[in-house]
Coordinates of C-alpha atoms and ligand atoms in Angstrom, one line a residue:
X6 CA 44.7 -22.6 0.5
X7 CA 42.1 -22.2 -2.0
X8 CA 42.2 -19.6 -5.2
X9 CA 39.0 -18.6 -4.0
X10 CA 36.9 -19.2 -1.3
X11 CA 33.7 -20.6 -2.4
X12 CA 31.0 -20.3 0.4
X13 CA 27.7 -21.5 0.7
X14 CA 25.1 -19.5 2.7
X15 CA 21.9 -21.7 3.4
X16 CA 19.0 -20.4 5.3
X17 CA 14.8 -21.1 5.6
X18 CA 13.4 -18.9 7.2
X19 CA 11.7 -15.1 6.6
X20 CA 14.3 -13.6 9.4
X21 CA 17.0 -16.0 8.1
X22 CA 17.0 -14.1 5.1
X23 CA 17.0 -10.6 5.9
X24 CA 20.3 -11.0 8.4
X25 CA 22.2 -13.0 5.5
X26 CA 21.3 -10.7 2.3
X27 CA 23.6 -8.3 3.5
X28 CA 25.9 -10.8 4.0
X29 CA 25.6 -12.5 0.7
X30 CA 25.5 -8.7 -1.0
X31 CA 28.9 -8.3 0.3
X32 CA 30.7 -11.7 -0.8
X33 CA 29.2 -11.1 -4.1
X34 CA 31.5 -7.2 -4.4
X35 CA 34.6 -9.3 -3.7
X36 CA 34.1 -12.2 -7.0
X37 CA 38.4 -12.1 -6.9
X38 CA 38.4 -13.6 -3.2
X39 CA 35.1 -15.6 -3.1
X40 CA 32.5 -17.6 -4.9
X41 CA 29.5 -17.1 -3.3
X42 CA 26.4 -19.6 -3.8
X43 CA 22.9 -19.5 -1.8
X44 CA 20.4 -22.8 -0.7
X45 CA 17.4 -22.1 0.8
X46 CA 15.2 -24.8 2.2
X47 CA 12.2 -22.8 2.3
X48 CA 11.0 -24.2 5.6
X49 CA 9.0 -20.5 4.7
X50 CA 8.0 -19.8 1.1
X51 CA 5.8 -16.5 0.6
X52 CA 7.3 -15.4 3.5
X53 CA 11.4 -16.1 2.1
X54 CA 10.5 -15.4 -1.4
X55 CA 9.8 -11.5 -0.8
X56 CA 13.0 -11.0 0.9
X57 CA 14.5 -12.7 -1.8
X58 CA 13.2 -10.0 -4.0
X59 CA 13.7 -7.3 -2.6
X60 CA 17.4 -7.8 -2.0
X61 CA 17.6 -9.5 -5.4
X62 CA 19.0 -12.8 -4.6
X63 CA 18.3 -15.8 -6.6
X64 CA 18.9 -19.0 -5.0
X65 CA 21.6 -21.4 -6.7
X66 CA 19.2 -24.6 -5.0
X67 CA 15.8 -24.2 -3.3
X68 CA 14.3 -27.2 -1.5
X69 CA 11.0 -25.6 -1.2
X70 CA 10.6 -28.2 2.0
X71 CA 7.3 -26.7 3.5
X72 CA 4.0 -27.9 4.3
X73 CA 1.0 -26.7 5.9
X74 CA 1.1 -27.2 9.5
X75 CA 4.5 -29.0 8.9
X76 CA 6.5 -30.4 12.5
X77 CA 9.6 -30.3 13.3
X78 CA 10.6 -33.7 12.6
X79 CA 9.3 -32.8 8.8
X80 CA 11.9 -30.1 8.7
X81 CA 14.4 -31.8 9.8
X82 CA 14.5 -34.9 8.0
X83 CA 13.4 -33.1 4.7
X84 CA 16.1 -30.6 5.2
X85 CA 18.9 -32.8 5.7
X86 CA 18.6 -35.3 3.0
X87 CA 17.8 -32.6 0.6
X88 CA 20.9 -31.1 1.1
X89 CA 22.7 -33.9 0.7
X90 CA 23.5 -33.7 -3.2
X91 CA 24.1 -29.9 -2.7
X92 CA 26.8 -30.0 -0.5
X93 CA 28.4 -32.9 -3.0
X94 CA 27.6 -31.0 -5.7
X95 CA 28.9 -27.9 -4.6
X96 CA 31.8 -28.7 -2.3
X97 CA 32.0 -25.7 -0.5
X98 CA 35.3 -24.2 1.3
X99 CA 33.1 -22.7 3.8
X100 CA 28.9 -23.3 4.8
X101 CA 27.5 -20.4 6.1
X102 CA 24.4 -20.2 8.4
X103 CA 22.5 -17.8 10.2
X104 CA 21.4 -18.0 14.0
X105 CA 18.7 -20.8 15.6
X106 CA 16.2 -22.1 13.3
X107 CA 15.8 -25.7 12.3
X108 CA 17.5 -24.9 8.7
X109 CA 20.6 -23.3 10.5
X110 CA 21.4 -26.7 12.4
X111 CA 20.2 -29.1 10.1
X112 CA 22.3 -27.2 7.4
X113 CA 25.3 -27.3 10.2
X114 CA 24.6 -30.9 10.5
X115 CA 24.7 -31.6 7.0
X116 CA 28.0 -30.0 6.6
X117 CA 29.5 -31.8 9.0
X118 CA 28.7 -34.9 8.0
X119 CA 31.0 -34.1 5.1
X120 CA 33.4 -32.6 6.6
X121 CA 32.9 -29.1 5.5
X122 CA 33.8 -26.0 7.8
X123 CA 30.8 -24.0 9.3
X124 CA 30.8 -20.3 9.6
X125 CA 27.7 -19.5 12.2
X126 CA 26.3 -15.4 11.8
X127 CA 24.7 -14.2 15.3
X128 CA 26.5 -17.1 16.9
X129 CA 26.7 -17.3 20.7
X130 CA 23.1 -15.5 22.0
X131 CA 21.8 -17.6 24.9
X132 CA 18.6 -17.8 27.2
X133 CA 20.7 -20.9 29.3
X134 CA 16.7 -22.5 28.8
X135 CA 16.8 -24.9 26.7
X136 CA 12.6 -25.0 26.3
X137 CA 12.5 -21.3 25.9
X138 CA 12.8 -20.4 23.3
X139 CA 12.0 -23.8 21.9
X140 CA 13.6 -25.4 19.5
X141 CA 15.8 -22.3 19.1
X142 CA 17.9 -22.3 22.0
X143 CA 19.1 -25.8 21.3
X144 CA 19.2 -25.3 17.8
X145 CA 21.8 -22.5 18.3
X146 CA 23.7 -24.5 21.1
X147 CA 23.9 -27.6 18.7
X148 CA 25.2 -25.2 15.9
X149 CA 27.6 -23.4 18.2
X150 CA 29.3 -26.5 18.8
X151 CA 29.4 -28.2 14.9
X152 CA 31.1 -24.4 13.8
X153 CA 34.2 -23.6 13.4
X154 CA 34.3 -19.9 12.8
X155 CA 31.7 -17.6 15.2
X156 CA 30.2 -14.3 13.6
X157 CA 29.1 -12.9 17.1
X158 CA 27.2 -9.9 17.5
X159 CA 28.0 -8.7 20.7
X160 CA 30.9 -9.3 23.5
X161 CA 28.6 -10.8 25.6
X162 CA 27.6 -13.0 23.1
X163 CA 31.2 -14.0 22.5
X164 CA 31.4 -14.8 26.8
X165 CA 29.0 -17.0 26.3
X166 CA 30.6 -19.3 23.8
X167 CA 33.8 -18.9 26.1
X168 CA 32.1 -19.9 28.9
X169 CA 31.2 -22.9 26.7
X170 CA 34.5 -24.0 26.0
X171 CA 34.9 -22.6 22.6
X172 CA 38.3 -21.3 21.1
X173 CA 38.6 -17.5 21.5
X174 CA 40.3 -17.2 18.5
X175 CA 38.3 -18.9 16.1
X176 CA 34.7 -15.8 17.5
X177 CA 34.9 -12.4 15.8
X178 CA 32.4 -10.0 17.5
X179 CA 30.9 -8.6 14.2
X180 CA 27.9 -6.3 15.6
X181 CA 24.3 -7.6 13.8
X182 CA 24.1 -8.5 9.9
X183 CA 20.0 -7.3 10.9
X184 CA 21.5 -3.6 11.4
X185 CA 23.2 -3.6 8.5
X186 CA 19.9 -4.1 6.2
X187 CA 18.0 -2.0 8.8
X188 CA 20.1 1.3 8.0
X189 CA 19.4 0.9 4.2
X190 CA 15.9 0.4 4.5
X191 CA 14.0 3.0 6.6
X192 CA 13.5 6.5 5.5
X193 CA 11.9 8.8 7.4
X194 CA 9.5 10.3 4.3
X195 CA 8.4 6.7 3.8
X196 CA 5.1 6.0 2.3
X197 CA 3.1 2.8 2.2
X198 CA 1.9 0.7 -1.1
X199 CA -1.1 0.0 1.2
X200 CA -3.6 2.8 1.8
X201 CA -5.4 1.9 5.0
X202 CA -1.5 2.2 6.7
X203 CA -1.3 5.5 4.7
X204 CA -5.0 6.7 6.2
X205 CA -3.3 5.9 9.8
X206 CA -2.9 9.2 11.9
X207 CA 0.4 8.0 13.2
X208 CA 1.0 11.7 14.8
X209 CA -2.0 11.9 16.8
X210 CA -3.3 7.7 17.3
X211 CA -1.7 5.5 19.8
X212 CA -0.7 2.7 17.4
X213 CA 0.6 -0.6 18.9
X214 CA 2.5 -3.2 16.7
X215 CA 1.6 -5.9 17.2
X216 CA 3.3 -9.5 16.0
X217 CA 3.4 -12.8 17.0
X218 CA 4.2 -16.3 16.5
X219 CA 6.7 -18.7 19.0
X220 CA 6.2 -22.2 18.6
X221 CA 6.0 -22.4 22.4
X222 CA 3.6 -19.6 22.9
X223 CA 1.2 -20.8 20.9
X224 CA -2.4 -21.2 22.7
X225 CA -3.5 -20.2 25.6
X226 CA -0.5 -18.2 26.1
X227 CA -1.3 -16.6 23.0
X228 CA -5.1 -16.1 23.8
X229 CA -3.8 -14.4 27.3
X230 CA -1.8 -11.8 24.9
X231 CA -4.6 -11.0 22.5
X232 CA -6.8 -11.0 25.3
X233 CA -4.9 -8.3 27.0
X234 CA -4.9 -6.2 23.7
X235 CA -8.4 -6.5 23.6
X236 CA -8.6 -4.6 27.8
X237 CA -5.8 -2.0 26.4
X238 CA -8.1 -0.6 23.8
X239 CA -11.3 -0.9 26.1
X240 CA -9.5 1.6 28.4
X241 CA -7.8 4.0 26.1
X242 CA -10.2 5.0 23.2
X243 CA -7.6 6.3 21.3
X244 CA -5.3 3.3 21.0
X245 CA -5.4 0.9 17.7
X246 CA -3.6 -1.9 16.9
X247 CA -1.8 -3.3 13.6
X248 CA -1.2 -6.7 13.7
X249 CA 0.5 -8.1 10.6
X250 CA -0.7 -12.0 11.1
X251 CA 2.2 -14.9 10.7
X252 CA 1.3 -17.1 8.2
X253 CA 1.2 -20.2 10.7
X254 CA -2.5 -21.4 10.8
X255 CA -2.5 -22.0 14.3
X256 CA -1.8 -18.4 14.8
X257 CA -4.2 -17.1 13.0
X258 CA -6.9 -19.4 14.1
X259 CA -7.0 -17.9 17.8
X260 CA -6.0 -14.3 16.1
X261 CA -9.5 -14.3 14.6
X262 CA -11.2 -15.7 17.4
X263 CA -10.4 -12.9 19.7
X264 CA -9.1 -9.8 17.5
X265 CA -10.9 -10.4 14.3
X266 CA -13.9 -8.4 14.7
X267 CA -12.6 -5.3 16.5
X268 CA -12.8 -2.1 14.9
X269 CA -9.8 -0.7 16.1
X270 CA -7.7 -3.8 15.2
X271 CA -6.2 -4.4 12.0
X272 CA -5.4 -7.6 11.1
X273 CA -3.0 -7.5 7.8
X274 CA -1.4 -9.9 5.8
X275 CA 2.5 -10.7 6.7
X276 CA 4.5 -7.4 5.3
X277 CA 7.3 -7.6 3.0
X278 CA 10.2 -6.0 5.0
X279 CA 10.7 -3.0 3.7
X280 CA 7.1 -1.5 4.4
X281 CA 7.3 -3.3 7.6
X282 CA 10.8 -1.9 9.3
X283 CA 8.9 1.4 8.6
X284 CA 5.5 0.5 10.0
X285 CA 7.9 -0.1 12.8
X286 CA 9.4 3.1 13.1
X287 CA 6.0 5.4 12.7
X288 CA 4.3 3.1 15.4
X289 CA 3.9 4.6 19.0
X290 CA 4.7 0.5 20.9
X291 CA 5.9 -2.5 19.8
X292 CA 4.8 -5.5 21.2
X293 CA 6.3 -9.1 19.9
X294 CA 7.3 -12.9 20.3
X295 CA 10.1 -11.8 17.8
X296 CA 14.0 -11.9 18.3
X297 CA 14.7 -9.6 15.4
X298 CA 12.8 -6.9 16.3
X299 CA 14.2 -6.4 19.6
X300 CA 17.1 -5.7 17.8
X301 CA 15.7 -3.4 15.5
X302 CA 13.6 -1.4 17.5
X303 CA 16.5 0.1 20.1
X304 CA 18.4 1.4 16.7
X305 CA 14.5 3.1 16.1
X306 CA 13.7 4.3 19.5
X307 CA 10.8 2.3 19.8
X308 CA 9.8 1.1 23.5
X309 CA 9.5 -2.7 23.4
X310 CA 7.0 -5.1 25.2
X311 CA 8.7 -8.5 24.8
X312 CA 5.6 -11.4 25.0
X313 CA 8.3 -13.8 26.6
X314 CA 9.7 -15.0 30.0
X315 CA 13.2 -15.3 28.0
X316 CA 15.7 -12.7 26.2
X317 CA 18.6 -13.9 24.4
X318 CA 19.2 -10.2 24.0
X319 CA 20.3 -8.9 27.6
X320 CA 22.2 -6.0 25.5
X321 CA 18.5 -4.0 24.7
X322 CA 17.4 -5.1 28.2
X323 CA 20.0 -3.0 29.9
X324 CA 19.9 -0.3 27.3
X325 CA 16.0 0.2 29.0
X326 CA 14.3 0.4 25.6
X327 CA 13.2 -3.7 25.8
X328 CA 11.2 -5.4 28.7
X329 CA 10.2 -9.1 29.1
X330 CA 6.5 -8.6 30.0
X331 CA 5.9 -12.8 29.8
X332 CA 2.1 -13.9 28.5
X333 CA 0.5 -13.5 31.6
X334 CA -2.8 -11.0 30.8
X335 CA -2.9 -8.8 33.6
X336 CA 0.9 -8.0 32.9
X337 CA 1.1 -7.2 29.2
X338 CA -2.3 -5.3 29.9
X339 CA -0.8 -3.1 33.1
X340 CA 2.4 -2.6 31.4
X341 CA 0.8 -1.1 28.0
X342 CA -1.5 1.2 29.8
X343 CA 1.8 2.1 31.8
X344 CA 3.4 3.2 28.4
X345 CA 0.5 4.5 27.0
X346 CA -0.5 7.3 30.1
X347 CA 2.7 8.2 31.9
X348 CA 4.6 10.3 29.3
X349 CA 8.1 9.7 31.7
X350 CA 7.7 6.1 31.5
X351 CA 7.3 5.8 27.8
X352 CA 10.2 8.5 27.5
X353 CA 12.5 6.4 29.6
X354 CA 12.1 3.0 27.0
X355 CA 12.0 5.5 23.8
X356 CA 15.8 5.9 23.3
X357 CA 17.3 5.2 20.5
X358 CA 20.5 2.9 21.1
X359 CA 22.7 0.9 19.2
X360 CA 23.8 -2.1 21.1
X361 CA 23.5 -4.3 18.1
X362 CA 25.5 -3.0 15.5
X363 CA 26.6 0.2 13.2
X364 CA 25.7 -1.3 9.9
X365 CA 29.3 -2.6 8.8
X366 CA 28.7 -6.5 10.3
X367 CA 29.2 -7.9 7.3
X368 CA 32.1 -6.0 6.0
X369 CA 33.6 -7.2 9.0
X370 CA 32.1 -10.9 8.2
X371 CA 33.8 -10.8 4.7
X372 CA 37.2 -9.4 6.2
X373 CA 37.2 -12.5 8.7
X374 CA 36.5 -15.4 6.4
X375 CA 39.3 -13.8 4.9
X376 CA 41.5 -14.3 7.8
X377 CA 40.3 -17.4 8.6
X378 CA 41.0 -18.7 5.3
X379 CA 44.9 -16.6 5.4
X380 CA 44.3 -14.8 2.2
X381 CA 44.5 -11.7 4.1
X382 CA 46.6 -10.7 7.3
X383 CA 44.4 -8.2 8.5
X384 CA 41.9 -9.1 11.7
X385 CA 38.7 -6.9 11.3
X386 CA 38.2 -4.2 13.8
X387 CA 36.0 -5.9 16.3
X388 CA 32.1 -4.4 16.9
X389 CA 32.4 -2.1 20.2
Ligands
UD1_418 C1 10.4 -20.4 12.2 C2 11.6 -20.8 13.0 C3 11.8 -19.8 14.1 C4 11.9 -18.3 13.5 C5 10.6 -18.1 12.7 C6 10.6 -16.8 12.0 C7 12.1 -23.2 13.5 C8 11.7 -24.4 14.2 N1 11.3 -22.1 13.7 O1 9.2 -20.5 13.0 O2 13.0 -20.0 14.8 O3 11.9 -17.4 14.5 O4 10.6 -19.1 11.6 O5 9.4 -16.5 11.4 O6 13.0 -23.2 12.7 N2 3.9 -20.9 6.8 C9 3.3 -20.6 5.7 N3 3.8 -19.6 4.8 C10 5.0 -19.0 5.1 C11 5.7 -19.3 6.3 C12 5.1 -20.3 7.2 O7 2.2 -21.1 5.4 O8 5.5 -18.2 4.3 C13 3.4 -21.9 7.8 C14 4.1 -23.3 7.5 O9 3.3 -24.1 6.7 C15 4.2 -23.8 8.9 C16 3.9 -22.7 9.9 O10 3.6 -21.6 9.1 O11 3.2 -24.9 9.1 C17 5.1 -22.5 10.8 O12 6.3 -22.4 10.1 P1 7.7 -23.0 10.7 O13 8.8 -22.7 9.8 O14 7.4 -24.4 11.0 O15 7.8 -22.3 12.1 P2 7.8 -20.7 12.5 O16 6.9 -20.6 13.6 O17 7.6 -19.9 11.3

């Protein structure tokens, strides 16, 4: 049994980093049980680097892997042989990684090949399809199998790793690290760095957020969804949209095409998170590609249109505040206008919920590494 446990949390990606800062915040109160050190492979950069900053974390090793227009077999290989000397360097007791990206299973994959254990946060959500979402689903399977602890969110989450063979005792059902960094971030008397969001008549408009960016929604299915924005705000006059653009040029290519010169569409840069969860919360609809946000937005009351034919998140489905509307034009059109003229129907989607977590996940994260490692006795109280 070690002194102390010296974990290192690795992640890539924008979302990566907001679900592990809490996570990372909390190892760091505790320097008598753990040592906590952070890579990032930067398979993101602008994106990473200003959650980075605002939580305050610096990196211990940064790979700064990306490219423009960079594949997945960039990632990958980049990613693993860079980590190589970190994880001899370092020697960790414990690799932690977050969710389904390419950096969570390369990182898993990596640690394995040394022989070091692998603590997976959000670990067990499943569409049971493995091209949808693509390469996520596989990437989280993959990872789910290399672990050996399993930060789930939910129960049902946990049922699924049980249902793949995994050992009951080694899953903790946590609730969502994303919660936790969602409660200390939104205020209600919020007010935006950037004046065209403060001009917005949030009280009176019909605002629709709008963001996308799956790798296997991009073209046409992502011309169908723009192109149903564009019939929303032909029929309601008082609708606008803000869409804060990925950074991915292929996204933004087609964005332009059919959004770019509408006047009641902004187009923004990516927002740092903080101005963003609250751009969330003052917006009317929510319409996304995005895993995270369908986690956040329940906890907001926000009704959201989900541009996908898959959910890994069942638990918001049956709550009623998330529905998968697919990319099909016709759909995401007829189910907006739905929202946006029947005052019931809107209503019905616009309750605020909590199936994802009550802001202590990674208190209960901390406590279980603990366990895991026997420096402490005491199971954490499992997420209901
Ligand atoms: C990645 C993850 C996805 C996650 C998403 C969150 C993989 C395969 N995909 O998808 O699971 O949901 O992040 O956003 O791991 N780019 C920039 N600047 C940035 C960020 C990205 O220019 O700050 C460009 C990159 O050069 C790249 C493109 O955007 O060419 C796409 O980035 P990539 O990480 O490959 O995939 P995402 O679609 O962002």
């Amino acid at each position: 049994m070690p002194q102390k446990i010296k974990v290192l949390s690795i992640f890539g990606t924008r979302p990566e980093a907001i679900k592990m800062a809490p996570v990372v915040k909390e190892l760091e109160k505790y320097p008598e049980n753990f040592i906590s050190k952070v890579a990032v492979t930067a398979q993101h950069r602008e994106m990473l680097d200003q959650v980075l900053q605002l939580f305050q974390i610096t990196p211990d090793h940064d790979l700064n892997i990306m490219a423009p227009e960079q594949t997945l077999y960039d990632i990958t290989a980049k990613a693993l042989l860079g980590l190589k000397p970190i994880f001899e360097q370092e020697r960790p007791d414990l690799v932690l990684v977050h969710g389904d990206t390419t950096t969570t299973f390369i990182a898993s994959l990596g640690a394995y090949y040394q022989q070091i254990p692998v603590g997976h946060v959000e670990a067990g959500l499943r569409t049971h399809n493995k091209y949808s979402p693509y390469p996520e689903e596989m990437n989280r399977k993959l990872t789910g199998s290399i672990a050996d602890i399993h930060f789930s969110p939910t129960a049902t989450s946990r049922e699924n790793l049980i249902d793949e063979g995994i050992d009951p005792e080694s899953i903790y059902v946590t609730g969502n690290t994303v919660i936790d960094a969602l409660l200390t971030t939104v205020r209600h008397d919020y007010s935006f760095h950037n004046d065209s969001l403060n001009k917005v008549n949030f009280a009176e408009k019909e605002i629709l957020l709008v963001t996308t960016h799956r790798r296997e929604n991009l073209g046409e299915p992502m011309r169908q969804v723009y192109k149903a924005l564009r019939q929303v705000l032909e029929q309601r006059s008082q609708a606008s949209i803000i869409f804060p653009v990925h950074k991915n040029p292929a996204v933004r290519r087609v964005v332009e095409e059919e959004l770019g010169q509408h006047p009641r569409v902004q187009l923004i840069e990516p927002m740092d998170y903080e101005p963003f969860v609250n751009l969330m919360n003052k917006a009317n609809i929510i319409l996304t590609d995005s895993g995270g946000m369908q986690e956040e937005a329940p906890s907001l009351g926000k009704p959201v249109l989900v541009l996908r034919d898959t959910t890994e998140r069942p638990e918001a489905v049956r709550a009623g505040t998330v529905k998968l509307v697919g990319t099909s034009a016709e759909t995401i059109a007829r189910e907006t206008l739905e929202l946006l003229t029947n005052p019931e129907a809107y209503k019905n989607m616009a309750n605020a919920v909590n199936p994802y977590g009550d802001g202590k996940a990674s208190q209960r994260i901390a406590q279980a590494i603990l366990y895991h490692f026997r420096k402490s006795d005491q199971l954490p109280e499992e997420y209901a």
